[in-house]
Amino acid sequence: MLKINGLYKRFGDKEVLCGLDMHVPANSVFGFIGRNGAGKTTTMKAVLGLIKTDAGEIFVDGERVRYGETQTNRKIGYLPDVPEFYSFMTAREYLRLCADITGMDKNEVASRTEELLTLVGLDTEKHRIGGYSRGMKQRLGIAQALFARPRLLICDEPTSALDPVGRKEILDILSAAASQTTVLFSTHILSDVERICTDIAFLDGGKNALCGKLADIKAKYRADEYVIETENAEGANALLAAFPTLVADGCALSLKDADGMLFDVLRFVSERGIPVIRVERSEPSLEALFVEAVEK
Amino acid sequence: MRGFVAFVKKEFTEQLRTGKLFMLAAVFALFGIMNPAVAKLTPWMMEQFAESLAQTGISITEYEITAFDSWLQFFKNIPMALIIFVLAECGIFTKEYASRTLVLCLTKGLTRRRVMLAKTFVLSILWSVLYFACFGITYAYSAYFWDNSVVCSLGFAVLGWWLLGMLCVALVPFFSALFDANTGVAAGVGGVIVASYLLGLIPRLAEYTPAFLMKSAPLMYGQADSGEYTYAVIVTAILIVASVAAALPLFNKKQL
Ligand SMILES: Nc1ncnc2c1ncn2[C@@H]1O[C@H](COP(=O)(O)OP(=O)(O)O)[C@@H](O)[C@H]1O
Ligand SMILES: [Mg+2]
């Protein structure tokens, strides 16, 4: 859906992007992760043809993006990091303007407007946009981005400025939107990514430090590691005595490089009747992956 | 075309709901009424001063007010109206740079060319309607009190100032493509008009400058023929077209 090859961008003497490659597959929910100032917004603006890049090429659905031109943008819905709308309009009037700009079929405008306002929960709002809260603007932002049924939805940190309830609402809306379009959103909040993303890219030092399907990346970095937590210290000590390779953290014992040893441990537990709170396969956290990828 | 029309509609809604249209309409209507009113009241004011002036030794001869005085007021006040218009509207582009509202329209496929032309179109309609409304009011009152026909080439003199206003309108997109702040735009427009005025002080160049169109008195007294203004009209028209034409590529390359 979106392909970025060797993208370079510098502001003054500051290299923000230096050779970014990225591929966003169709129908994915793509999490674009990077710390503040990593260049996420810059990359997105380049995709929209809003800033001039120094080198590299960008293709949206096979079509080359050019600075200052808006051809490829017909396929994209965009929500900027701080969306601002004409404050003297109401949400309905604004969507009407969007419909006219994109040339949407006139018979469809009214029904599409209601559909989207309902999706983002602004259908009963009658006031002008000037009086909207941050979260309401963010939701209207998603409505206008989705309005013309874009093939690609680009959201720049849609959840960063919101409280937990507002964040959950936005994530739910994005998940719902994902059934109809490819979603690319940037964030520095890793839990949001784990919640809805199918694919991710870590942006660091102007390059992609890690990129691919979330499941694949997790599988690749998954050290076969299990955690078994006993109810009391005696149980833990008995296990430690029998299996010296276990690493203890209080009553939680972690077991690396299982290779069948897990079953020996479990057999030991069942024979001795050791009370257990949990046994689980430990997933590598995105944080750990991020740190690892960045340090490489 | 639909995008253009929608954007023009948006601009007019904005002018209306932000109160700008009302403010400008009030200013231009006030000027329109004041021109004949001041002329009408001049004899009365003279009378009030006459006594005190007589004491200082100045005597006032009887002076008959005609439509002429009303139109002299008109051409004296219209520069102020134009300045107010430019100051009120010079932020029509820059305001949207600052609020970043334009970005969303552009990313929806509205071309920058349409945005620029729509705003320029709205400004020229606004200027034309306000200006001719002001003219119409003065004309109607003057016709009621006196006789407008004493003024020579009135239509041409009026069109001259309208064209000058259109030049200011056309300079707004040009300087908005160059500058990010409305102060830059206002200074740019003002700068061009002042420069043209200064060039006009050089006798050899005078008739080629837009500022030449400001000389409405010779036309009104019948001392000058409208044909003498041909070069000024042509130069101004060329500047208008050139300004908009140059603004297009500049605006296309502008970082928003
Ligand atoms: N217009 C600009 N002029 C100069 N520097 C800029 C400009 N835009 C962004 N930058 C710099 O580029 C870097 C990346 O910015 P940005 O893409 O906004 O990061 P992110 O969205 O990941 O937080 C930042 O260090 C920022 O200071
Ligand atoms: Mg950003």
Coordinates of C-alpha atoms in Angstrom, one line a residue, chain B residues 70-163:
Chain B
S70 CA -19.2 65.6 -2.2
W71 CA -16.9 63.8 -4.7
L72 CA -13.9 65.6 -3.5
Q73 CA -14.7 64.1 -0.1
F74 CA -15.2 60.7 -1.8
F75 CA -11.7 60.7 -3.3
K76 CA -10.2 62.0 -0.1
N77 CA -11.7 59.2 2.0
I78 CA -11.4 56.2 -0.3
P79 CA -7.6 55.8 0.4
M80 CA -8.5 55.3 4.1
A81 CA -11.2 52.8 3.2
L82 CA -8.8 50.9 1.0
I83 CA -6.2 50.9 3.8
I84 CA -8.8 49.5 6.2
F85 CA -9.8 46.9 3.7
V86 CA -6.2 45.7 3.1
L87 CA -5.5 45.6 6.9
A88 CA -8.7 43.6 7.5
E89 CA -8.0 41.1 4.8
C90 CA -4.2 40.8 4.5
G91 CA -4.3 37.8 6.8
I92 CA -6.7 35.8 4.6
F93 CA -3.8 33.4 3.7
T94 CA -1.4 33.7 6.6
K95 CA -4.1 33.1 9.2
E96 CA -4.6 29.6 7.6
Y97 CA -0.8 29.0 7.7
A98 CA -0.8 29.7 11.4
S99 CA -3.9 27.7 12.2
R100 CA -2.7 24.9 9.9
T101 CA -6.3 24.5 8.6
L102 CA -5.2 24.6 5.0
V103 CA -3.2 21.4 5.3
L104 CA -6.3 19.3 5.7
C105 CA -7.9 20.7 2.6
L106 CA -4.8 20.2 0.5
T107 CA -4.3 16.7 1.7
K108 CA -7.8 16.0 0.4
G109 CA -6.8 16.8 -3.1
L110 CA -7.8 20.5 -3.3
T111 CA -5.0 22.0 -5.4
R112 CA -3.1 25.0 -4.1
R113 CA -4.0 26.8 -7.3
R114 CA -7.7 26.5 -6.5
V115 CA -7.1 27.7 -2.9
M116 CA -5.2 30.7 -4.1
L117 CA -7.6 31.6 -6.9
A118 CA -10.6 31.1 -4.6
K119 CA -9.2 33.5 -2.0
T120 CA -8.2 36.0 -4.6
F121 CA -11.6 35.8 -6.2
V122 CA -13.3 36.3 -2.8
L123 CA -11.2 39.4 -2.1
S124 CA -11.9 40.9 -5.5
I125 CA -15.6 40.4 -5.1
L126 CA -15.5 41.9 -1.6
W127 CA -13.5 44.9 -2.7
S128 CA -15.7 45.5 -5.8
V129 CA -19.0 45.2 -3.9
L130 CA -17.9 47.3 -1.0
Y131 CA -16.3 50.0 -3.2
F132 CA -19.3 50.3 -5.5
A133 CA -21.7 50.3 -2.6
C134 CA -19.8 53.2 -1.1
F135 CA -19.8 54.9 -4.5
G136 CA -23.5 54.2 -5.0
I137 CA -24.4 55.7 -1.6
T138 CA -22.4 58.9 -2.4
Y139 CA -23.9 59.0 -5.9
A140 CA -27.5 58.7 -4.7
Y141 CA -27.2 61.4 -2.0
S142 CA -25.2 63.7 -4.3
A143 CA -27.9 63.3 -7.0
Y144 CA -30.6 64.0 -4.4
F145 CA -29.0 67.2 -3.1
W146 CA -27.2 68.6 -6.1
D147 CA -26.4 67.6 -9.7
N148 CA -23.8 64.9 -10.4
S149 CA -23.4 66.0 -14.0
V150 CA -21.2 69.0 -13.0
V151 CA -18.4 66.5 -12.4
C152 CA -16.5 65.6 -15.6
S153 CA -15.3 62.0 -16.2
L154 CA -16.7 60.8 -12.8
G155 CA -17.1 57.2 -14.0
F156 CA -13.5 57.0 -15.1
A157 CA -12.1 58.6 -12.0
V158 CA -14.1 56.1 -9.9
L159 CA -12.9 53.2 -12.0
G160 CA -9.3 54.3 -11.5
W161 CA -9.5 53.9 -7.7
W162 CA -11.3 50.6 -8.2
L163 CA -8.5 49.3 -10.3

